[in-house]
Short mmCIF file of C-alpha atoms in Angstrom, two decimals:
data_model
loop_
_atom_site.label_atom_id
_atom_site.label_comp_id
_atom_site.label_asym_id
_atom_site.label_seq_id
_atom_site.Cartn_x
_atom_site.Cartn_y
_atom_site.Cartn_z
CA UNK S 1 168.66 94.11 224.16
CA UNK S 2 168.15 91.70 221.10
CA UNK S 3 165.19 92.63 219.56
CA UNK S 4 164.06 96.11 218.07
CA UNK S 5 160.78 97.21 216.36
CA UNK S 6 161.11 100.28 214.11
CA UNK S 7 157.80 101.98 213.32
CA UNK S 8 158.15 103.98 210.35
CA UNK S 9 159.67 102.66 206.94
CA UNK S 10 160.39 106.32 205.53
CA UNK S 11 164.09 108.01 205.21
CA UNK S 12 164.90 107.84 209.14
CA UNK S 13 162.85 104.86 209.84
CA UNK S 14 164.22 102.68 207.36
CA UNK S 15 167.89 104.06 208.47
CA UNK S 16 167.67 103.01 211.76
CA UNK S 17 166.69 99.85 211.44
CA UNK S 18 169.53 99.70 208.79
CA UNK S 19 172.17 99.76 211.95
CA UNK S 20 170.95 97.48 214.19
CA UNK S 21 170.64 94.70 211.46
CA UNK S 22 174.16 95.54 210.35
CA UNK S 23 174.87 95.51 213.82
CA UNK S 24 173.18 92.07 214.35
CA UNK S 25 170.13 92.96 216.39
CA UNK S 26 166.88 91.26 215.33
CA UNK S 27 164.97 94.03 213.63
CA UNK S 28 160.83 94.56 213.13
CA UNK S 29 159.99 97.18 211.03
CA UNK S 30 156.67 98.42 210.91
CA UNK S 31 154.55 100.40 208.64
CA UNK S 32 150.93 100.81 207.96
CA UNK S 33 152.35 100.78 203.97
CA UNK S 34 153.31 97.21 202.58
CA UNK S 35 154.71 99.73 199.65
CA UNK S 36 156.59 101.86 202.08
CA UNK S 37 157.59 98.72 203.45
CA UNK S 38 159.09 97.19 200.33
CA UNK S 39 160.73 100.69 199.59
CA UNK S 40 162.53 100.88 202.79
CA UNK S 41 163.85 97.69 202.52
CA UNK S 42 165.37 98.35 198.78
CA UNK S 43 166.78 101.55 200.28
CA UNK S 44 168.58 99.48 202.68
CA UNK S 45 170.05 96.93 200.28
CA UNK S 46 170.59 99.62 198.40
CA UNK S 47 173.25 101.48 200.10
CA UNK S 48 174.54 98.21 201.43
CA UNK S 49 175.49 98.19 197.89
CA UNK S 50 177.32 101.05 198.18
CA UNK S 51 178.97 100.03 201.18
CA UNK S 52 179.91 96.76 199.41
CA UNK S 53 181.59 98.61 196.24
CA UNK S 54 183.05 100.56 198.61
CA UNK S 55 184.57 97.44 200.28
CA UNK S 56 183.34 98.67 203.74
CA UNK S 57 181.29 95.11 204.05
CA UNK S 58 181.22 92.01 202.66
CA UNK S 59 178.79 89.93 201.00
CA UNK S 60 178.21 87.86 203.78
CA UNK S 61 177.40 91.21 205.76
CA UNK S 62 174.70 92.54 203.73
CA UNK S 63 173.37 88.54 203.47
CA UNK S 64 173.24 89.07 207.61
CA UNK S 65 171.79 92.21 207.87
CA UNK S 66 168.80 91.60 205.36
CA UNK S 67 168.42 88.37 206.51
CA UNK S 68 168.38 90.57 210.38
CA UNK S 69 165.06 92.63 209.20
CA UNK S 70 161.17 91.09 209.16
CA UNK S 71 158.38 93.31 207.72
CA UNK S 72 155.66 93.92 209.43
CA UNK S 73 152.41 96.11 208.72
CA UNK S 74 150.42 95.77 212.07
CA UNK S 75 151.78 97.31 215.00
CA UNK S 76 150.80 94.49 217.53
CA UNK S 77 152.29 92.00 215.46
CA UNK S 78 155.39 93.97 215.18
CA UNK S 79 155.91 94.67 218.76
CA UNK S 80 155.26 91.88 220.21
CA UNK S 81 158.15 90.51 222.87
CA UNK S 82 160.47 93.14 221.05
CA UNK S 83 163.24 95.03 224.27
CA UNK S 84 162.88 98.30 222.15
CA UNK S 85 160.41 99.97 219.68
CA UNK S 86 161.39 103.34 218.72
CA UNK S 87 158.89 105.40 216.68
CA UNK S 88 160.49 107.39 213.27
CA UNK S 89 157.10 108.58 212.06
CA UNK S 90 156.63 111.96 211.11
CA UNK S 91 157.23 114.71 212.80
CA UNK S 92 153.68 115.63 213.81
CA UNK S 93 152.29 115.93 217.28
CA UNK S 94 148.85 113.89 217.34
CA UNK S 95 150.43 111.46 214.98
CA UNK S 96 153.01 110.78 217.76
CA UNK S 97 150.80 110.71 220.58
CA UNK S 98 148.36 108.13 218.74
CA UNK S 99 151.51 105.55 218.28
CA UNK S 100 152.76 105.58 221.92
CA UNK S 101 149.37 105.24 223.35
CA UNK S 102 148.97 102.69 221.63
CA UNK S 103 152.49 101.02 221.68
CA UNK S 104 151.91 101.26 225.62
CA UNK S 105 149.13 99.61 225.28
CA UNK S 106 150.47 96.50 223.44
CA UNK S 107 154.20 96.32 224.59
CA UNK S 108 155.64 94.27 227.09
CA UNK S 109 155.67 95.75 230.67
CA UNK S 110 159.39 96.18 230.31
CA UNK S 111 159.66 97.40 227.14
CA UNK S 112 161.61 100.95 226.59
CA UNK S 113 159.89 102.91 224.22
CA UNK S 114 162.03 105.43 222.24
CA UNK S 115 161.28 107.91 219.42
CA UNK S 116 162.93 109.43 216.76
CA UNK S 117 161.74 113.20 217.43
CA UNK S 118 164.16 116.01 216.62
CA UNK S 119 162.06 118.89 218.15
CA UNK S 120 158.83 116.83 220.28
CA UNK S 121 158.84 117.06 224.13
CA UNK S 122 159.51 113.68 225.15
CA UNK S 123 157.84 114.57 228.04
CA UNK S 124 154.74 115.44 226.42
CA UNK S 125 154.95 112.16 224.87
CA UNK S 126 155.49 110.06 228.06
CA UNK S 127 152.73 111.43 229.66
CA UNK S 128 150.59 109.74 227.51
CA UNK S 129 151.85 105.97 228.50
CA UNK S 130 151.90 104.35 231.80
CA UNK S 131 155.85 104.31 231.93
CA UNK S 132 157.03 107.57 231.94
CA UNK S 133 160.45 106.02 233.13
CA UNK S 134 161.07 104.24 230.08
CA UNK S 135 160.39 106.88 227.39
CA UNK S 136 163.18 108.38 225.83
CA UNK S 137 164.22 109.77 223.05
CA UNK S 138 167.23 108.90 220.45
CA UNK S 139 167.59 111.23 217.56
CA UNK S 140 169.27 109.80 215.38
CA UNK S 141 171.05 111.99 212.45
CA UNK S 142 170.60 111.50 208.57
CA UNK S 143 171.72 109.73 206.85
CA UNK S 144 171.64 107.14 209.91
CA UNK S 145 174.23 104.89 208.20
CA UNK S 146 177.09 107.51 207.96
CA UNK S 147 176.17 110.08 211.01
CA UNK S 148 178.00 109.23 214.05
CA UNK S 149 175.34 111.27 216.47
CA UNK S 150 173.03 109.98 218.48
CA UNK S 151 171.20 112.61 220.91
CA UNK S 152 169.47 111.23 224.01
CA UNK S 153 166.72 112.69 225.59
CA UNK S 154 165.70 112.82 228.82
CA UNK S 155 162.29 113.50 229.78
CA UNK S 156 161.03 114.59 232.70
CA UNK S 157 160.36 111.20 234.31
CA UNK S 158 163.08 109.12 232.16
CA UNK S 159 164.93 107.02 235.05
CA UNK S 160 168.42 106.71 235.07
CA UNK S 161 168.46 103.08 234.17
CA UNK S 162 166.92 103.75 230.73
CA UNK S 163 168.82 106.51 229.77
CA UNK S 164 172.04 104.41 231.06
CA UNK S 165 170.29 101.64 228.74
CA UNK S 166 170.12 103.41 225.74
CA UNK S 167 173.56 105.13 226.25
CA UNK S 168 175.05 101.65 225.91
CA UNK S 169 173.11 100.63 222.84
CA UNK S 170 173.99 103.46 220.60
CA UNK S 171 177.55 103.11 221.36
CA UNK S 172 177.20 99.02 220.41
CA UNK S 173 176.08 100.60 216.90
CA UNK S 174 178.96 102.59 216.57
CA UNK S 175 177.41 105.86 217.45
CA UNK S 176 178.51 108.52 219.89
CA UNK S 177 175.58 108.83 222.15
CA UNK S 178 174.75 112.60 223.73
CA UNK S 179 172.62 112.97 226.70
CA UNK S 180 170.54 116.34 226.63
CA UNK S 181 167.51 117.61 228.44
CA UNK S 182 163.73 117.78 227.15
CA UNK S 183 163.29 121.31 225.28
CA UNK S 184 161.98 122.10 222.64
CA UNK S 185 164.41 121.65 219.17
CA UNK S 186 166.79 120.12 222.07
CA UNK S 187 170.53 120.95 221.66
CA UNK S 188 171.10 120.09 217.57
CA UNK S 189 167.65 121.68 216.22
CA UNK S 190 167.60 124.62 218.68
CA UNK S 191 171.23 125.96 217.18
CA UNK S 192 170.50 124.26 213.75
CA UNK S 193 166.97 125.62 212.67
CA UNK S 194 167.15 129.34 213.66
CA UNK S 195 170.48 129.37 211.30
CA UNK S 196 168.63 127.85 208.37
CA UNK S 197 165.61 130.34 209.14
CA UNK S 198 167.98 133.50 208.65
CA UNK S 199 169.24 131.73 205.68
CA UNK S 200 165.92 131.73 204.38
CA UNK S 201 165.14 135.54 205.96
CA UNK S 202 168.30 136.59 203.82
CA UNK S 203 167.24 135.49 200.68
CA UNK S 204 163.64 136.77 201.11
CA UNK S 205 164.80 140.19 201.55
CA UNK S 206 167.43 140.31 199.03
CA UNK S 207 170.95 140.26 200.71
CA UNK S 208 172.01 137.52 198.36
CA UNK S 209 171.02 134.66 196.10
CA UNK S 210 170.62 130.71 196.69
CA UNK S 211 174.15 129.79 195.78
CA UNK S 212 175.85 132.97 197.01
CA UNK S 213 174.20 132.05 200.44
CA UNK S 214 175.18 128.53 200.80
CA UNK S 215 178.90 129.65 199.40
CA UNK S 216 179.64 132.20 201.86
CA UNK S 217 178.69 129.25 204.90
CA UNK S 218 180.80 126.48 203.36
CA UNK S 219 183.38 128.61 202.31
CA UNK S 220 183.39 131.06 204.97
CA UNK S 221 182.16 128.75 207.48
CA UNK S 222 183.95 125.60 206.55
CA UNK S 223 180.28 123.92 206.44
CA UNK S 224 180.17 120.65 204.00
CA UNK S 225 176.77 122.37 202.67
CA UNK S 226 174.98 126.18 202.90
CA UNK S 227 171.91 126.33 204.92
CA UNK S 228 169.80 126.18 201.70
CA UNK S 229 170.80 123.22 200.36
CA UNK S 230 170.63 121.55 203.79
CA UNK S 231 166.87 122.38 203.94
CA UNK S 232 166.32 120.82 201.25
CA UNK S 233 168.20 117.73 201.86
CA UNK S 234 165.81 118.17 205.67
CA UNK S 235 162.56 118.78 203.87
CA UNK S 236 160.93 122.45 204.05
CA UNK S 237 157.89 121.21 206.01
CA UNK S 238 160.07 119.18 208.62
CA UNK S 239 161.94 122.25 209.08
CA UNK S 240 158.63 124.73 209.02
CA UNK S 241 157.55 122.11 211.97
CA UNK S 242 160.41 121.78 214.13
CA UNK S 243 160.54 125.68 213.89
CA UNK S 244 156.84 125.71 214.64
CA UNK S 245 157.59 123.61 217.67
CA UNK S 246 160.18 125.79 218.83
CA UNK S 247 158.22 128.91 218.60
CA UNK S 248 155.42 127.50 220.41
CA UNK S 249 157.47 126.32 223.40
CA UNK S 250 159.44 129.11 223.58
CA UNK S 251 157.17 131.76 222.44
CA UNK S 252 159.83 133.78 221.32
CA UNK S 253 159.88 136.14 217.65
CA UNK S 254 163.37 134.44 216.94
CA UNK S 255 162.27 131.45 216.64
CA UNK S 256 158.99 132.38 214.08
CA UNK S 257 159.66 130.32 210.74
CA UNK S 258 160.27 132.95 207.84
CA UNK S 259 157.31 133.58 205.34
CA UNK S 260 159.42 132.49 202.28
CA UNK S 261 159.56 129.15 203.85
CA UNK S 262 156.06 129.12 205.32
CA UNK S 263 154.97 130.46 201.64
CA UNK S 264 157.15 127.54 199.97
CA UNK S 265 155.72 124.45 202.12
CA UNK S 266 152.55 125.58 201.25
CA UNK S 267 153.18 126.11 197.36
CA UNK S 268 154.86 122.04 197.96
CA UNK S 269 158.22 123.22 197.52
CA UNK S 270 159.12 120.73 199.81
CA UNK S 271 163.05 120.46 198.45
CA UNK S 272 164.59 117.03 197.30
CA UNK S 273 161.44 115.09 198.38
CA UNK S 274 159.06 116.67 196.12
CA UNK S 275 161.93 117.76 193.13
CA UNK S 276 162.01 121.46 194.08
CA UNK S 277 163.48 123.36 197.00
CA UNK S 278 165.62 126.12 196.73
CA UNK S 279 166.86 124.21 193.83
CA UNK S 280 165.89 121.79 191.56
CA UNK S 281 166.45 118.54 191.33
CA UNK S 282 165.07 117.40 188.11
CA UNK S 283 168.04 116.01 186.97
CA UNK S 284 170.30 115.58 189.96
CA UNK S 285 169.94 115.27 193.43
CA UNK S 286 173.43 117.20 194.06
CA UNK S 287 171.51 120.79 194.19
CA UNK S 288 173.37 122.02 190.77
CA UNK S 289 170.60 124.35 189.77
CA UNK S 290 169.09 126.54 191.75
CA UNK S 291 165.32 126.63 191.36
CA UNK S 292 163.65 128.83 188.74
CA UNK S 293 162.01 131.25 191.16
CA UNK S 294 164.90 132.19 192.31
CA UNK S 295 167.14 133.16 189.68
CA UNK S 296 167.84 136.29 188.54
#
């Protein structure tokens, strides 16, 4: 494994790609978006900043891992002799489907193809290539750069070798790779998202308010931040989906994404992404003041 394409410049995309440079792999990253592009790379050099004044790197390491990273905004292009291309689009069914198909299509015979999903069946998704033994997926954690989890899923088909594979990479990054099976939300979502959900459920009906929520779960819980905030720092609609996901797999009630949130994502109450969550973030992004509609 030398070289990795990345498709998907956004938050997790851009990320990912941000470890394997530092980590001196040869990385493509790929987005329809020259823009997106541009912003994912400043968002990398960015927080090598902050590792810099933080005196976790040195100069010559952030020189490396930019110099590590070529842009690319057509897929063929991008993927083209790469060992590993792991999709970090969004989390939407079709949109996944459409980018293996077609990254089966164009990749190398023996090239594994990962994704990014933190809910998808990675079974579904191999079905639609002819190599059903080298789909996988790696879900990473944000914010990639800090988050030492890396969880591994195995589809249905996913041979040994490739999951053995990928093991072994994450752990040259500096990650601690977790092997779990293909179900819906997998281990971290499936635990995660139902918590977040009654969050939600108990400040829809009134048990308590934004801050006295997320206070009783890091104070009470010994959480770094309440459910709320964590939504927000997630994004509403990525949460509404993965719960949508879950429901639909599992068909069961538990699992049905609250009406507050379903209600918000529709309203684009998205959280820090669009400025407004459960609180606003106007003027900081350290979810300070809770949002209008929800104060007393």
């Amino acid at each position: 494994m030398n070289k990795i394409a990345i498709i998907g410049a956004g938050t997790m995309g851009n990320g990912i790609a941000h470890v394997f440079a530092q980590s001196g792999f040869q990385v493509h990253l790929i987005d329809v978006s020259q823009e997106a592009l541009d912003k994912g790379l400043s968002t990398i050099a960015n927080n090598l900043d902050r590792m810099l004044a933080k005196e976790k790197i040195t100069n010559d390491d952030k020189t490396n891992t930019l110099a590590n990273i070529t842009l690319f905004t057509e897929l063929k292009t991008g993927v083209k002799n790469v060992d590993l291309a792991i999709e970090a689009a969004t989390e939407n069914v079709t949109i996944k489907l459409n980018i293996f198909k077609e990254l089966d299509a164009v990749c190398n015979n023996n090239t594994i193809l990962a994704s990014n999903t933190s809910s998808i069946s990675i079974t579904q998704i191999a079905a639609v290539t002819n190599r059903a033994d080298k789909v996988i997926g790696m879900h990473f954690m944000n914010p990639v750069p800090i988050m030492k989890l890396v969880e591994i899923i195995r589809g249905y088909s996913t041979s040994n070798e490739t999951t053995n594979i990928i093991m072994e990479l994450s752990k040259k990054l500096g990650k601690i790779p977790t092997e779990v099976n293909d179900y819906p939300g997998f281990v971290a979502n499936r635990i995660l998202m139902p918590m977040i959900n009654e969050a939600i459920e108990t400040l829809h009906h009134g048990v308590a308010g934004v801050e006295e929520i997320d206070t009783v779960m890091k104070l009470g819980m010994a959480h770094p931040m309440g459910p709320l905030q964590l939504a927000d720092f997630i994004g509403l609609d990525v949460c509404l989906s993965i719960l949508n996901v879950m429901y639909d797999g599992f068909k069961n009630p538990k699992y049905a994404p609250s009406p507050l949130l379903i209600n918000m994502v529709m309203a684009g109450k998205k959280g820090i992404k669009s400025g407004e969550g459960f609180y606003d973030y106007a003027e900081s992004k350290k979810a300070e003041v809770v949002s209008s509609q929800f104060k007393n």
